[in-house]
Amino acid sequence: MSGGSFSKVGVVGLGTMGAGIAEVLARGGLPVVGIEINDEALARGRGHLDKSTGRAVKRGKLTEEGRREILDRITLSTAFADLADCDLVIEAVPERLELKRRVFAELDKVCRADAVLATNTSSLSVTEIAVTTERPTQIVGVHFFNPAPVMRLVEVIGTVLTEPTAVTRVSDLVRSLGKTPVTIGDRAGFVANRLLFGYLNHAAAMYDSGHATLEDIDTAMKVGGGLPMGPFTLMDLIGLDTCLEVLEAIYRESRDRRHAPAPVLRELVTAGLLGRKTGRGFYPYDNAASSTTASATEAVDVPQPLVGVVGSGPLAVAIAAAAARAGSQVRYVGGDEDKTKTAWEALEGALEAEELARVTGGSELGSLSDCDLVVEAVAEDTAMKASLLAAIDDVARPGAVLGTTASTVPVIELAMATDRPADVVGLHFPEVGGPLVEVVSTVAGSPQTTERAAALAARLGLTAVRCRDRAGFIVDALRFPYLNDAARMLEAGYADADSIDAAMTLGCGYPTGPIADLDRLGLDRTVAVLRALYTESREAALTPAPILEEHLTADRPLR
Ligand code: NAD
């Protein structure tokens, strides 16, 4: 039998989380006492357990006999006194401090003096709960994720008052249940929610500011940021009321205005538009078709463009390769001889012979004179980019779209280096060789050019989203502050790199954790984008965490 040093566990509140937690414990072979407020709620709790284990049988993950054994291990009751011989009790009642305090006062009375009492709170202070009991040394947080039987992460929270052995025993139990414990201190939102909700609120504020549409932000983060779903789809799924509550709780502690709920969130909640559960939140869900967010730009009917690409780095190669693959003729202009040779080798490696035949190279910009779209993809150097765009302006035909891949320089600075700023757009690729391009329009740009650029990008097989000329555009503007927050957590010693990464991958379904992301994206790029974000916003929290600057200077990855 598993369970580490615990032999019988109580669960108070058998709602969404409590029923799942009781099931996990019973599956692990532990006898469980489940407590509800009255018979009706108890019957609902039993219903959750029956349904969840029944589903497991149907999916072949559990035998009928196994299911019976699990359910037999769970005793249901409405009397707190039945918890008297439990050595661990996990509370999972609704997220209200005064209710939780009342429950803990009661538990303190009925439970054995050496029993550990745990709360499954998502955002309340474990310390505030602990100090209302006579046994603050035995109080921990044990934060399961929904659905508890499926999600592998459990955040185990010790307060300054908790005895270390209580934390260790609970972590051992979590491990014995086949889950991954992450041991951390008592900070609002712990690791996963603190990082996740900061990002979600930032996305809401970005939408509120008119920078980009809901659909474009969602598409950008999904296709360009590699996330399983965009921020608005996720908030609608979580419930906007829950989002608002969690943000308020984090803000109360952090006093960071980035955690002050975006006005649009409060407006939707006040209007009763809480997300999927009410049929409408950021998106309407009144029919099945609307539950998937539309992709930003459809491949509209424009002829296959003749594309010019200037540059010799991996980005230039990736753009030229994408265009050739999509069937476009490509005029490729490299830099110095060595770099151009390397770029050609990369193109030869990336393309089939028939695709490669569509690419013609040269060192003269004049070869770009008949292109429909010319993209400069040279190094991030303002002066170099500006003079190159001015030179492209001299040779490109009237009506051609001129694109710059600038990532930290405002597009408008480069557009103004030409005599046709109306025809200049930013074309930002958050991942080199990735499917997403952010089409950036400036105040000097014409809406027709933006539309045309998006349509041409779609023709090249790319997913195009539109946004204004603001630092970081969409993906970088949302992900680097999140990554910086993770770096600050690491720096403060709040959690180690493995714990932070596990929290986001196992708790939030991110494909990779933020510390791994920082090393993958590169600390030079991270610091450059954060500096650009800070310069624009003067938001102190966006200055690069010193640990990033230090590792960059030492040329050492974070891990
Ligand atoms: P829920 O409303 O589904 O369930 C709460 C249950 O507690 C209800 O069944 C209710 O009848 C019962 N209850 C209320 N007062 C009680 C009392 N005095 N004694 C015994 N039972 C009582 O809520 P939930 O979503 O399961 O959330 C529970 C806790 O878990 C909250 O602290 C929440 O923040 C946290 N949490 C929720 C999620 C989630 O996604 N739902 C994820 C992680 C953590």
XYZ file of C-alpha atoms and ligand atoms in Angstrom:
603
model
C 0.000 0.000 0.000
C 1.203 3.497 -0.765
C 0.529 6.708 1.094
C 3.941 7.200 2.612
C 3.626 8.006 6.283
C -0.138 8.596 6.136
C -2.562 5.765 6.776
C -5.965 7.434 6.453
C -6.837 10.683 4.712
C -9.875 12.953 5.010
C -11.189 15.192 2.237
C -13.534 18.047 3.130
C -15.775 19.224 0.289
C -16.466 16.762 -2.531
C -16.988 19.211 -5.367
C -14.964 19.386 -8.570
C -11.625 19.201 -6.788
C -12.418 17.309 -3.583
C -14.057 14.383 -5.374
C -11.074 14.162 -7.734
C -8.613 14.270 -4.848
C -10.546 11.580 -2.935
C -10.432 9.399 -6.042
C -6.673 9.907 -6.468
C -6.044 8.948 -2.831
C -8.274 5.864 -3.001
C -6.655 4.798 -6.268
C -3.367 5.002 -4.395
C -4.734 2.439 -1.920
C -5.510 4.781 0.975
C -8.685 4.667 3.013
C -10.449 8.014 2.571
C -13.131 9.808 4.564
C -15.070 12.284 2.409
C -17.024 15.019 4.169
C -19.766 17.187 2.729
C -22.001 19.859 4.158
C -25.312 17.965 3.914
C -26.862 14.812 2.440
C -27.708 16.452 -0.839
C -24.129 17.643 -1.370
C -22.896 14.225 -0.278
C -25.039 12.581 -2.958
C -23.576 15.001 -5.511
C -20.075 14.078 -4.328
C -20.891 10.372 -4.682
C -22.180 11.160 -8.176
C -18.835 12.801 -9.134
C -16.951 9.734 -7.904
C -19.248 7.275 -9.683
C -19.074 9.201 -12.919
C -15.321 9.698 -12.956
C -14.461 6.078 -12.080
C -17.192 4.858 -14.469
C -15.532 6.829 -17.265
C -12.198 5.194 -16.427
C -13.815 1.733 -16.732
C -15.377 2.652 -20.066
C -12.009 3.810 -21.379
C -10.448 0.546 -20.288
C -8.229 2.281 -17.733
C -9.831 0.514 -14.792
C -11.595 -2.831 -14.294
C -15.060 -2.944 -12.750
C -13.498 -4.764 -9.813
C -10.817 -2.098 -9.440
C -13.501 0.541 -9.482
C -15.418 -1.203 -6.707
C -12.263 -1.400 -4.591
C -11.614 2.314 -5.051
C -15.161 3.292 -4.155
C -15.160 0.912 -1.167
C -12.133 2.697 0.245
C -14.057 5.975 0.395
C -16.363 6.487 3.369
C -18.802 9.364 2.938
C -20.130 11.385 5.832
C -21.547 14.751 6.887
C -19.945 14.569 10.349
C -16.549 16.182 10.883
C -16.141 13.844 13.884
C -15.532 11.009 11.403
C -12.177 12.604 10.608
C -10.933 11.912 14.143
C -8.583 9.080 13.175
C -7.244 10.581 9.917
C -3.598 11.602 9.946
C -4.033 13.955 6.978
C -7.075 16.022 5.996
C -7.286 17.934 2.714
C -9.787 20.782 2.568
C -11.416 21.574 -0.805
C -14.370 23.839 0.052
C -15.139 26.991 -2.000
C -12.463 29.670 -2.262
C -13.562 31.994 0.568
C -11.135 32.784 3.349
C -13.699 33.038 6.155
C -15.248 29.700 5.139
C -11.859 28.000 5.005
C -10.924 29.478 8.379
C -14.152 28.123 9.882
C -13.494 24.691 8.419
C -9.927 24.689 9.767
C -11.084 25.752 13.236
C -13.440 22.778 13.203
C -10.753 20.413 11.892
C -8.388 21.642 14.567
C -10.933 20.568 17.175
C -11.824 17.122 15.843
C -8.535 15.900 14.339
C -5.681 14.163 16.110
C -3.116 16.595 17.480
C -0.435 15.199 15.149
C -2.619 15.193 12.023
C -1.468 17.342 9.114
C -4.162 19.676 7.751
C -3.907 20.781 4.135
C -5.773 23.297 2.006
C -6.308 23.016 -1.746
C -6.681 26.780 -2.094
C -5.618 28.233 -5.440
C -4.902 31.761 -4.366
C -5.633 32.395 -0.694
C -2.819 32.720 1.831
C -2.046 29.385 3.483
C -0.458 31.359 6.333
C -3.697 33.262 6.994
C -5.473 29.929 7.287
C -2.705 28.416 9.439
C -2.690 31.144 12.060
C -6.335 30.525 12.961
C -5.471 27.022 14.173
C -3.664 25.807 17.262
C -1.273 23.802 15.065
C 0.213 26.173 12.495
C 3.290 23.917 12.246
C 1.090 21.166 10.783
C -0.669 23.261 8.141
C 0.343 22.995 4.472
C -1.059 23.876 1.094
C -1.567 21.042 -1.368
C -2.636 22.519 -4.664
C -4.017 19.934 -7.088
C -4.960 20.938 -10.629
C -8.237 20.245 -12.361
C -9.024 17.437 -13.161
C -7.140 16.021 -10.180
C -7.084 12.384 -11.379
C -5.414 13.464 -14.626
C -3.118 16.403 -13.879
C 0.292 15.347 -12.663
C 1.401 18.514 -10.902
C 0.727 19.180 -7.225
C 2.150 22.317 -5.611
C 3.008 21.624 -1.977
C 3.167 24.804 0.042
C 4.925 25.271 3.348
C 4.492 28.555 5.242
C 7.121 30.135 7.487
C 5.358 28.338 10.341
C 5.166 24.854 8.789
C 7.406 22.148 10.194
C 9.609 20.893 7.306
C 8.642 17.258 7.999
C 4.976 18.054 7.294
C 5.954 19.332 3.839
C 8.203 16.347 3.196
C 5.538 13.851 4.262
C 2.926 15.424 2.003
C 5.381 15.607 -0.920
C 6.205 11.921 -0.411
C 2.506 11.101 -0.435
C 2.006 13.062 -3.666
C 4.913 11.196 -5.266
C 3.523 7.845 -4.122
C 0.271 8.747 -5.894
C 2.194 8.986 -9.171
C 2.161 12.789 -9.245
C 4.959 15.339 -9.303
C 5.186 17.523 -6.211
C 6.714 20.983 -6.437
C 7.635 22.351 -3.038
C 7.330 26.104 -2.638
C 6.613 28.922 -0.198
C 3.360 30.739 0.434
C 3.083 33.412 -2.280
C -0.229 34.331 -3.901
C -0.808 32.158 -6.963
C 2.135 29.898 -6.033
C 4.145 29.183 -9.201
C 1.729 28.118 -11.912
C -1.144 30.545 -11.337
C 1.194 33.419 -10.560
C 2.903 33.037 -13.933
C -0.168 31.993 -15.894
C -2.546 34.704 -14.686
C 0.030 37.475 -15.123
C 0.217 36.441 -18.764
C -3.560 36.054 -19.166
C -4.206 39.486 -17.701
C -1.574 40.981 -19.953
C -3.346 39.463 -22.961
C -6.659 40.943 -21.764
C -5.020 44.359 -21.325
C -3.462 44.084 -24.784
C -6.875 43.416 -26.297
C -8.369 46.247 -24.239
C -5.774 48.633 -25.650
C -6.888 47.931 -29.212
C -3.495 46.519 -30.177
C -4.930 43.411 -31.853
C -8.138 41.401 -32.032
C -9.078 38.521 -29.734
C -8.747 36.055 -32.575
C -5.372 37.364 -33.656
C -3.954 37.285 -30.124
C -5.273 33.742 -29.597
C -3.950 32.571 -32.956
C -0.584 34.236 -32.356
C -0.044 32.484 -29.021
C -1.228 29.140 -30.314
C 0.496 29.068 -33.679
C 3.452 31.332 -32.889
C 3.898 30.693 -29.174
C 3.288 26.941 -29.419
C 0.654 26.917 -26.664
C -2.213 24.428 -26.647
C -4.748 27.268 -26.772
C -4.814 31.051 -26.866
C -5.306 33.174 -23.737
C -8.946 34.136 -24.383
C -10.006 30.577 -25.158
C -8.282 29.522 -21.946
C -9.865 32.276 -19.815
C -13.301 31.378 -21.182
C -12.607 27.778 -20.200
C -11.401 28.625 -16.683
C -14.322 31.014 -16.125
C -13.871 34.771 -16.116
C -15.175 35.057 -12.539
C -12.426 32.700 -11.387
C -9.871 34.649 -13.418
C -10.998 37.876 -11.760
C -10.827 36.350 -8.260
C -7.390 34.848 -8.773
C -6.034 38.111 -10.179
C -7.493 40.099 -7.286
C -5.827 37.709 -4.831
C -2.472 37.935 -6.601
C -2.740 41.720 -6.876
C -3.516 42.071 -3.166
C -0.138 40.557 -2.444
C 2.027 41.690 -5.369
C 0.698 45.273 -5.649
C 1.966 44.970 -9.203
C -0.437 46.805 -11.461
C 0.121 44.153 -14.120
C -1.993 41.927 -11.853
C -4.811 44.476 -11.483
C -7.583 42.817 -13.511
C -7.926 44.300 -17.006
C -11.101 46.426 -17.193
C -12.587 44.204 -19.910
C -12.461 41.240 -17.535
C -14.431 43.037 -14.861
C -16.889 44.331 -17.425
C -17.598 40.840 -18.766
C -17.981 39.397 -15.262
C -20.336 42.195 -14.203
C -22.398 41.488 -17.309
C -22.636 37.827 -16.288
C -20.592 36.725 -19.309
C -18.379 34.248 -17.517
C -17.110 32.112 -20.387
C -18.118 28.686 -21.622
C -20.217 27.914 -18.584
C -22.618 30.780 -19.330
C -22.459 30.442 -23.109
C -20.514 33.626 -23.626
C -17.314 35.236 -22.370
C -14.728 36.747 -24.663
C -16.316 34.545 -27.339
C -19.886 33.375 -27.855
C -20.466 29.621 -27.448
C -24.068 29.393 -28.550
C -23.269 26.910 -31.269
C -20.635 24.259 -31.694
C -18.994 26.028 -34.618
C -18.125 29.113 -32.613
C -16.228 27.165 -29.988
C -13.144 27.094 -32.132
C -11.575 30.453 -32.775
C -11.325 31.431 -36.375
C -7.886 31.598 -37.854
C -6.898 35.155 -38.514
C -6.344 35.328 -42.232
C -7.774 32.943 -44.762
C -5.775 32.292 -47.892
C -7.560 34.912 -49.951
C -7.476 34.988 -53.665
C -4.257 36.750 -54.559
C -1.911 35.465 -57.243
C 1.215 33.659 -56.092
C 3.587 36.569 -55.411
C 7.080 37.092 -56.702
C 9.064 37.422 -53.493
C 12.343 39.165 -52.818
C 14.339 38.295 -49.706
C 17.417 40.168 -48.511
C 19.698 38.780 -45.802
C 21.860 35.763 -45.176
C 20.950 34.559 -41.685
C 18.603 31.723 -40.715
C 15.532 33.996 -40.872
C 16.216 35.060 -44.476
C 16.777 31.429 -45.402
C 13.540 30.367 -43.694
C 11.490 33.047 -45.465
C 12.981 32.260 -48.868
C 12.419 28.539 -48.272
C 8.790 29.041 -47.189
C 8.068 31.151 -50.272
C 9.694 28.657 -52.647
C 7.873 25.757 -50.997
C 4.574 27.572 -51.418
C 5.231 27.880 -55.159
C 6.533 31.449 -55.386
C 9.460 32.541 -57.510
C 12.048 33.960 -55.116
C 14.759 36.531 -55.755
C 17.301 36.049 -53.057
C 19.966 38.669 -52.277
C 22.578 37.664 -49.708
C 25.212 39.603 -47.817
C 28.967 39.025 -48.037
C 30.283 36.082 -49.988
C 30.859 33.668 -47.088
C 27.494 34.227 -45.481
C 25.698 33.969 -48.795
C 27.414 30.668 -49.490
C 26.279 29.298 -46.112
C 22.753 30.552 -46.777
C 22.661 28.820 -50.153
C 23.831 25.593 -48.577
C 21.032 25.907 -46.040
C 18.513 26.499 -48.827
C 19.801 23.491 -50.734
C 19.416 21.395 -47.604
C 15.899 22.659 -46.911
C 14.352 22.467 -50.373
C 13.569 19.819 -52.963
C 15.281 20.361 -56.326
C 12.079 21.584 -57.930
C 11.529 24.134 -55.134
C 15.139 25.240 -55.212
C 14.787 25.918 -58.929
C 12.352 28.706 -58.060
C 15.055 30.607 -56.169
C 17.394 32.828 -58.112
C 20.224 34.525 -56.319
C 22.301 37.571 -56.792
C 24.101 40.292 -54.964
C 22.325 43.175 -56.650
C 19.199 44.747 -55.193
C 18.229 45.611 -58.767
C 17.030 42.023 -59.206
C 14.166 42.884 -56.847
C 12.629 45.427 -59.197
C 9.691 43.262 -60.286
C 8.904 41.665 -56.883
C 5.415 41.946 -55.359
C 6.816 41.595 -51.871
C 10.336 42.419 -50.710
C 11.384 41.360 -47.219
C 14.523 42.566 -45.520
C 15.798 40.054 -42.989
C 19.231 41.361 -42.074
C 20.668 41.673 -38.558
C 18.856 43.782 -35.931
C 20.783 46.987 -36.514
C 18.640 50.079 -36.994
C 21.040 51.972 -39.242
C 21.700 48.949 -41.431
C 18.013 48.102 -41.755
C 17.066 51.712 -42.473
C 19.645 52.161 -45.232
C 18.755 48.798 -46.752
C 15.041 49.664 -46.831
C 15.874 53.017 -48.412
C 17.866 51.181 -51.086
C 15.018 48.704 -51.644
C 12.681 51.669 -51.950
C 14.860 52.942 -54.831
C 14.532 49.740 -56.852
C 11.162 48.176 -55.940
C 8.266 48.654 -58.315
C 5.386 50.938 -57.345
C 2.728 49.015 -55.404
C 5.172 46.437 -54.024
C 4.837 45.653 -50.332
C 8.055 46.298 -48.403
C 8.439 44.199 -45.272
C 10.916 44.537 -42.429
C 11.581 41.747 -39.957
C 12.654 44.176 -37.198
C 11.971 42.653 -33.792
C 13.052 45.330 -31.332
C 13.201 48.452 -33.517
C 9.887 50.228 -34.132
C 8.699 49.557 -37.675
C 7.816 53.224 -38.129
C 11.483 54.242 -37.764
C 12.328 52.029 -40.706
C 9.257 52.970 -42.741
C 10.239 56.630 -42.454
C 13.625 55.833 -43.996
C 11.791 55.236 -47.289
C 9.827 57.581 -49.522
C 6.809 55.267 -49.297
C 6.026 54.584 -45.632
C 2.448 53.740 -46.642
C 3.774 50.592 -48.341
C 5.961 49.382 -45.460
C 4.841 46.758 -42.944
C 6.590 44.827 -40.222
C 6.725 41.077 -40.830
C 7.723 39.554 -37.543
C 8.373 35.847 -37.139
C 8.348 34.935 -33.419
C 10.003 31.608 -34.294
C 12.447 31.378 -37.185
C 10.984 28.903 -39.659
C 7.722 28.813 -37.706
C 4.288 29.128 -39.298
C 3.283 32.483 -37.756
C 3.947 35.955 -39.069
C 2.801 39.106 -37.317
C 1.885 41.744 -39.863
C 2.637 45.051 -38.206
C 0.990 48.231 -39.412
C 2.147 51.732 -38.538
C 0.267 55.025 -38.452
C 1.937 55.893 -41.747
C 0.945 52.604 -43.355
C -2.106 52.156 -45.532
C -4.759 49.655 -44.445
C -4.706 48.233 -47.984
C -1.014 47.435 -47.650
C -1.623 45.627 -44.346
C -4.415 43.589 -45.892
C -2.334 42.833 -48.926
C 0.661 41.823 -46.818
C -1.537 39.469 -44.750
C -3.020 37.954 -47.902
C 0.430 37.476 -49.466
C 1.687 35.855 -46.268
C -1.255 33.455 -46.350
C -0.335 32.676 -49.967
C 3.116 31.717 -48.712
C 1.514 29.165 -46.404
C 1.985 31.296 -43.307
C -0.578 32.111 -40.648
C -0.814 35.886 -40.540
C -2.086 37.950 -37.619
C -2.288 41.712 -37.516
C -1.194 44.128 -34.838
C -0.007 47.656 -34.338
C 3.565 48.851 -34.077
C 4.160 48.295 -30.374
C 7.225 46.738 -28.761
C 7.197 42.946 -28.925
C 4.180 42.931 -31.284
C 1.994 40.084 -29.934
C 3.921 36.916 -29.105
C 7.106 38.490 -27.762
C 5.182 41.175 -25.882
C 3.241 38.481 -24.041
C 5.855 35.807 -23.568
C 8.967 37.720 -22.518
C 7.355 39.417 -19.490
C 6.102 35.960 -18.447
C 9.589 34.530 -18.906
C 11.049 37.458 -16.971
C 8.637 36.758 -14.106
C 9.805 33.136 -14.090
C 13.439 34.295 -14.034
C 12.661 36.544 -11.067
C 11.118 33.592 -9.227
C 14.270 31.603 -9.878
C 16.428 34.512 -8.793
C 14.501 34.967 -5.548
C 14.964 31.278 -4.764
C 11.199 30.886 -4.573
C 11.407 27.736 -6.667
C 14.181 25.977 -8.581
C 14.340 25.696 -12.372
C 12.903 22.164 -12.448
C 9.970 23.144 -10.237
C 9.144 26.232 -12.292
C 9.284 24.275 -15.531
C 7.251 21.391 -14.078
C 4.617 23.849 -12.825
C 4.007 25.215 -16.307
C 4.273 21.959 -18.268
C 2.431 19.644 -15.892
C 0.089 22.219 -14.322
C -0.781 24.377 -17.323
C -0.114 22.107 -20.301
C 2.683 24.256 -21.737
C 4.839 22.233 -24.138
C 8.012 23.510 -22.452
C 8.758 25.310 -19.190
C 9.829 28.968 -19.001
C 13.399 28.360 -17.864
C 13.943 25.931 -20.730
C 12.275 28.502 -23.039
C 14.678 31.225 -21.923
C 17.672 29.077 -22.819
C 16.108 28.016 -26.109
C 15.116 31.524 -27.224
C 18.451 32.914 -26.057
C 19.226 35.329 -23.263
C 20.510 37.934 -25.736
C 17.155 38.040 -27.497
C 15.287 37.936 -24.184
C 17.182 40.883 -22.761
C 16.880 42.855 -26.029
C 13.093 42.391 -26.213
C 12.616 43.167 -22.517
C 14.658 46.360 -22.905
C 12.471 47.377 -25.842
C 9.328 46.609 -23.810
C 10.655 48.599 -20.876
C 11.715 51.544 -23.034
C 8.213 51.777 -24.427
C 6.225 51.170 -21.239
C 8.605 52.351 -18.465
C 7.092 49.475 -16.498
C 9.710 48.595 -13.868
C 8.680 44.923 -13.830
C 9.739 44.667 -17.471
C 13.383 45.469 -16.838
C 15.320 42.265 -17.430
C 15.798 40.282 -14.215
C 19.422 40.711 -13.091
C 19.909 36.946 -13.306
C 19.283 37.194 -17.063
C 21.788 40.005 -17.559
C 24.313 38.171 -15.400
C 24.018 34.891 -17.278
C 24.104 36.743 -20.579
C 27.308 38.542 -19.611
C 28.841 35.273 -18.418
C 27.600 33.587 -21.611
C 26.058 30.792 -19.575
C 22.568 29.342 -19.964
C 20.304 29.375 -16.910
C 20.560 25.606 -16.532
P -16.763 23.298 -5.753
O -17.706 24.388 -5.522
O -16.899 22.433 -6.956
O -16.764 22.316 -4.491
C -16.759 22.755 -3.162
C -17.510 21.741 -2.342
O -17.375 22.075 -0.964
C -19.033 21.719 -2.630
O -19.397 20.404 -2.967
C -19.641 22.190 -1.318
O -20.885 21.552 -1.040
C -18.586 21.790 -0.311
N -18.654 22.548 0.949
C -18.970 23.844 1.112
N -18.889 24.157 2.436
C -18.521 23.045 3.092
C -18.303 22.732 4.450
N -18.407 23.642 5.393
N -17.951 21.477 4.770
C -17.835 20.520 3.833
N -18.041 20.757 2.507
C -18.375 22.005 2.144
O -15.301 23.963 -5.706
P -13.956 23.431 -6.359
O -13.841 23.943 -7.736
O -13.824 21.978 -6.107
O -12.887 24.221 -5.504
C -12.526 23.841 -4.195
C -11.209 24.438 -3.827
O -10.216 23.990 -4.746
C -11.156 25.956 -3.882
O -10.319 26.426 -2.872
C -10.552 26.226 -5.239
O -9.900 27.475 -5.285
C -9.565 25.105 -5.329
N -9.165 24.730 -6.691
C -10.073 24.681 -7.695
C -9.669 24.310 -8.968
C -10.652 24.219 -10.099
O -10.226 24.230 -11.256
N -11.944 24.099 -9.841
C -8.328 23.967 -9.195
C -7.431 23.983 -8.143
C -7.861 24.369 -6.894
